[in-house]
CSV table of C-alpha atoms in Angstrom, one decimal:
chain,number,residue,atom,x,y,z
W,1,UNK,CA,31.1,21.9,-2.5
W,2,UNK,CA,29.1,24.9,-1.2
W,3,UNK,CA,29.4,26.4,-4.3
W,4,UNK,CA,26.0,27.5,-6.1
W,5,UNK,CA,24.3,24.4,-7.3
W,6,UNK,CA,25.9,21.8,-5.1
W,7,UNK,CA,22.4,19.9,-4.4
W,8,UNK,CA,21.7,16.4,-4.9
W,9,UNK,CA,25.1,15.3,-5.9
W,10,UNK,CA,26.8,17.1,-2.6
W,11,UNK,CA,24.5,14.8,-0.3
W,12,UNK,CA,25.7,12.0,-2.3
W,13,UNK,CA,29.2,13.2,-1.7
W,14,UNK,CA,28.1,13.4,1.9
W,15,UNK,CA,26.9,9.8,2.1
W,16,UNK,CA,29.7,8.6,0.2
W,17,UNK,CA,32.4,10.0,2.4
W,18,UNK,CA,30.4,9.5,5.4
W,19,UNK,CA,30.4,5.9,5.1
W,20,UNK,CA,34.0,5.5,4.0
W,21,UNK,CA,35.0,7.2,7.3
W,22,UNK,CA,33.1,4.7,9.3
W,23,UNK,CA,34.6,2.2,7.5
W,24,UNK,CA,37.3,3.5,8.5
W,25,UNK,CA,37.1,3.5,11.8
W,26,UNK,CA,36.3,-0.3,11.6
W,27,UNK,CA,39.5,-0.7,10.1
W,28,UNK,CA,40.9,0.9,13.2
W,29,UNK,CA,40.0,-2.4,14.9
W,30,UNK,CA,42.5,-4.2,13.0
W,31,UNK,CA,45.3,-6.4,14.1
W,32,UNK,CA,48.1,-4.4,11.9
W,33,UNK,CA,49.3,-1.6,13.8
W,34,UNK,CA,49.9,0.2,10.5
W,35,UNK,CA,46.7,-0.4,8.9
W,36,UNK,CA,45.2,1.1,12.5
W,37,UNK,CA,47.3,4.4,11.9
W,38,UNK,CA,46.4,4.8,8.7
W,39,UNK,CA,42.6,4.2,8.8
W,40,UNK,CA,42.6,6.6,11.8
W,41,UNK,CA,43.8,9.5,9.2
W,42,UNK,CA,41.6,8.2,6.6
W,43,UNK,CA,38.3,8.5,8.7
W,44,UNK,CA,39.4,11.7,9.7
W,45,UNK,CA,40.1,13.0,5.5
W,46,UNK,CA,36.2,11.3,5.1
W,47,UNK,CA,34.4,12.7,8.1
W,48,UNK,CA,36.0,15.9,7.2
W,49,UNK,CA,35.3,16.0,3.2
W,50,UNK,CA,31.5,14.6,4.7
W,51,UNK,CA,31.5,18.1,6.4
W,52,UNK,CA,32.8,20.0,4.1
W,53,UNK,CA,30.4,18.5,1.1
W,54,UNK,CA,27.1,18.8,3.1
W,55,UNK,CA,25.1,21.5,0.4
W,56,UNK,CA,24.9,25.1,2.0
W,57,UNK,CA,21.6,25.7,1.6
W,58,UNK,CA,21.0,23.2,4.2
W,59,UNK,CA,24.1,24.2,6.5
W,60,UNK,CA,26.1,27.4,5.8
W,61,UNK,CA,28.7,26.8,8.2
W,62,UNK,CA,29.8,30.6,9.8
W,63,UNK,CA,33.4,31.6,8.0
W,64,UNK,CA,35.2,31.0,11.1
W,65,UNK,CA,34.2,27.0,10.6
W,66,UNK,CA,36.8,27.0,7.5
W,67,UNK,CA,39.8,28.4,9.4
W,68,UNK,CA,38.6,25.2,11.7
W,69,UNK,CA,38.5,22.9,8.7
W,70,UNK,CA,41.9,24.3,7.9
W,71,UNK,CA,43.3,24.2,11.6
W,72,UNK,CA,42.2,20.5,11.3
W,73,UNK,CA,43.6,19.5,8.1
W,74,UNK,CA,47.0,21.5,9.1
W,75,UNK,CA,47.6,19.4,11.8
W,76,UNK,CA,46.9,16.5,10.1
W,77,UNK,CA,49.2,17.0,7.3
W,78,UNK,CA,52.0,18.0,10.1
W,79,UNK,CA,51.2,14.2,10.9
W,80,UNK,CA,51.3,13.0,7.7
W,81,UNK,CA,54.6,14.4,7.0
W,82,UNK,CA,55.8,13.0,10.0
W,83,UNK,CA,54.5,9.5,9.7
W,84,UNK,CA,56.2,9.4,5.8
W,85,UNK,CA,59.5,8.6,7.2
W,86,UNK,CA,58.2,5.0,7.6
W,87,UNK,CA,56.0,4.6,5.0
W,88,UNK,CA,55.3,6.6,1.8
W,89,UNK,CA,51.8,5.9,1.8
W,90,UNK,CA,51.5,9.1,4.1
W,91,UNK,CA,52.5,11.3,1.7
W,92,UNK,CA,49.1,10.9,-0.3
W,93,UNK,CA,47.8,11.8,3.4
W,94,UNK,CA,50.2,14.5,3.2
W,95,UNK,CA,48.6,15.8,-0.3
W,96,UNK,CA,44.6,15.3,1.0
W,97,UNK,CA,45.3,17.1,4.0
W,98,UNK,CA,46.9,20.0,1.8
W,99,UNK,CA,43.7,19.8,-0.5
W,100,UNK,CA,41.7,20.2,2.3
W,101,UNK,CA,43.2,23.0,3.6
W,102,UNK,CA,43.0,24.5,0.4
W,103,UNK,CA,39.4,24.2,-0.1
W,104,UNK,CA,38.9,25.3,3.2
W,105,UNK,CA,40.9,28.3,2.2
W,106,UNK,CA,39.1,28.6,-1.1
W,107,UNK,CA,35.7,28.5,0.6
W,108,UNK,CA,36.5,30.9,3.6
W,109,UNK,CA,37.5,33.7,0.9
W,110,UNK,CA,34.3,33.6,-0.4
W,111,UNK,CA,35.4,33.3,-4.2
W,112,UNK,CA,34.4,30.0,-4.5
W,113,UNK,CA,37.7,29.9,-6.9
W,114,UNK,CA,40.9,28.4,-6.6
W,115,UNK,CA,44.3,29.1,-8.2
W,116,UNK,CA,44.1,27.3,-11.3
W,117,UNK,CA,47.8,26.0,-11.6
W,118,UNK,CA,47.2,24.7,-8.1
W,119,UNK,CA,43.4,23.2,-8.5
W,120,UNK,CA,44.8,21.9,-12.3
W,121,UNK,CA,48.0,19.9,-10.3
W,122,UNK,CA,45.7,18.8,-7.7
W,123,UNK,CA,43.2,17.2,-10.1
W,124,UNK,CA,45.8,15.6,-12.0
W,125,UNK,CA,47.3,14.7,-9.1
W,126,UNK,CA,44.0,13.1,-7.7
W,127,UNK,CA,42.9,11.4,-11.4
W,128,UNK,CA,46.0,9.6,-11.5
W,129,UNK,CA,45.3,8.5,-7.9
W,130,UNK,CA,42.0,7.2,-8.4
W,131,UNK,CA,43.3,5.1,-11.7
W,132,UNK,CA,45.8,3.8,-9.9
W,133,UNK,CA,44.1,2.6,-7.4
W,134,UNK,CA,41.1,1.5,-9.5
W,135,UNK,CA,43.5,-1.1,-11.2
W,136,UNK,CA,44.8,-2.4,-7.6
W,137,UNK,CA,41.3,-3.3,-7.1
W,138,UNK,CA,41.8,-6.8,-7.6
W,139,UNK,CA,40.7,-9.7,-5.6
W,140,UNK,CA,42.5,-11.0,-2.7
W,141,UNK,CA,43.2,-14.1,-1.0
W,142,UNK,CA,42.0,-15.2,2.0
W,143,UNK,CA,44.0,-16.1,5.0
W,144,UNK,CA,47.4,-14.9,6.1
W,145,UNK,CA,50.4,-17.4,5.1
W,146,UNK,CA,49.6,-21.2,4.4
W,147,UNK,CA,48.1,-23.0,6.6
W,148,UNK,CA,46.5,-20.0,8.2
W,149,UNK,CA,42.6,-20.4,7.0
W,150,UNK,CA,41.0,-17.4,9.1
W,151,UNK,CA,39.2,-15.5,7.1
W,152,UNK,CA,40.3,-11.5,7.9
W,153,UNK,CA,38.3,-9.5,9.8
W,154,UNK,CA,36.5,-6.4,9.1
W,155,UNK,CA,39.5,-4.4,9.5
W,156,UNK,CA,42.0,-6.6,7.4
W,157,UNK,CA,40.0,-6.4,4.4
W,158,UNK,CA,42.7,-5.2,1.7
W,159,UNK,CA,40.1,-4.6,-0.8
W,160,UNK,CA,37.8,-2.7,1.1
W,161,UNK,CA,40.2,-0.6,2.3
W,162,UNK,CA,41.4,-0.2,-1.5
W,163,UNK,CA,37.9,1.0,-2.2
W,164,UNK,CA,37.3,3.2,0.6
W,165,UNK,CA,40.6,4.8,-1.0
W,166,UNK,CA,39.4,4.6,-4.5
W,167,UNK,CA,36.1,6.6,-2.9
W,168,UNK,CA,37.9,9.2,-0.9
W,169,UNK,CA,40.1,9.8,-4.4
W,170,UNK,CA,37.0,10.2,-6.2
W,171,UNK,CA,35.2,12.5,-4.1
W,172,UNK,CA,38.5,14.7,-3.7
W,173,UNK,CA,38.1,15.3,-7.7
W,174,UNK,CA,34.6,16.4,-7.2
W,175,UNK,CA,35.2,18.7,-4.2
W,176,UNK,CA,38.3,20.1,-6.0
W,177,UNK,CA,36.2,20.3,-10.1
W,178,UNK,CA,34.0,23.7,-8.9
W,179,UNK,CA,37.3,25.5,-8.0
């Protein structure tokens, strides 16, 4: 996003993210140990695409910031790939953290201009995502099992979490389109 002409829609990006990765550390405060993990790397992915969206002309970061970005996002996949022996869903992590780093890349080269096999698999990759999840956006019910009436708390909500995803997926396409 700190390509040329990355104004008023890269703040929106940067609002956008920024407030899925606070959601996200809400959802940290859940009472599934799983949802916990996975929010934690999901605030991370939208504090980080946050940073990586704000427009240059306000903030250009100093080249060494991107081998930081990529530092970040390397470890983060190494955690991913780890944490997808339990649970698949960490292989989308797995995939963000790889876009990331390959932003970051594409950023700290100054081209502005990514590989386009790679930037064309990674949009597909991402569009497909963001429909997918668009059509689990469906409403949920309350409570746990019957008989349980508590209504979830912030950090058990299903279908917020769905479209923090959904956001995160959305704003990957448009960090990924000026490559």
């Amino acid at each position: 996003m700190h390509g040329p002409g990355a104004g008023s829609s890269g703040w929106l990006l940067v609002a956008l993210c920024t407030a899925t990765g606070a959601y996200c550390l809400l959802r940290m405060r859940s009472r599934v140990e799983e949802q916990r993990r996975t929010a934690g790397g999901e605030a991370l992915m939208g504090f980080g695409m946050a940073a990586m969206a704000v427009p240059a002309a306000v903030v250009a970061p100093p080249r060494w910031a991107w081998a930081v970005y990529a530092a970040v996002f390397g470890a983060a996949g190494l955690r991913a790939l780890w944490a997808a022996r339990s649970s698949a869903h960490h292989l989308h992590h797995l995939v963000g953290a790889f876009a990331m780093v390959y932003m970051a890349a594409m950023t700290a080269s100054g081209t502005h201009a990514g590989i386009p096999v790679l930037t064309g698999v990674l949009l597909v990759y991402f569009t497909a995502y963001v429909l997918w999840t668009g059509t689990r956006l469906v409403p949920v019910t309350f409570g746990g099992p019957a008989g349980d009436l508590r209504a979830p708390g912030w950090g058990d909500r299903l279908e917020l979490a769905r479209a923090c995803r959904l956001a995160m997926g959305i704003g990957m396409l448009a960090m990924l389109l000026p490559l």
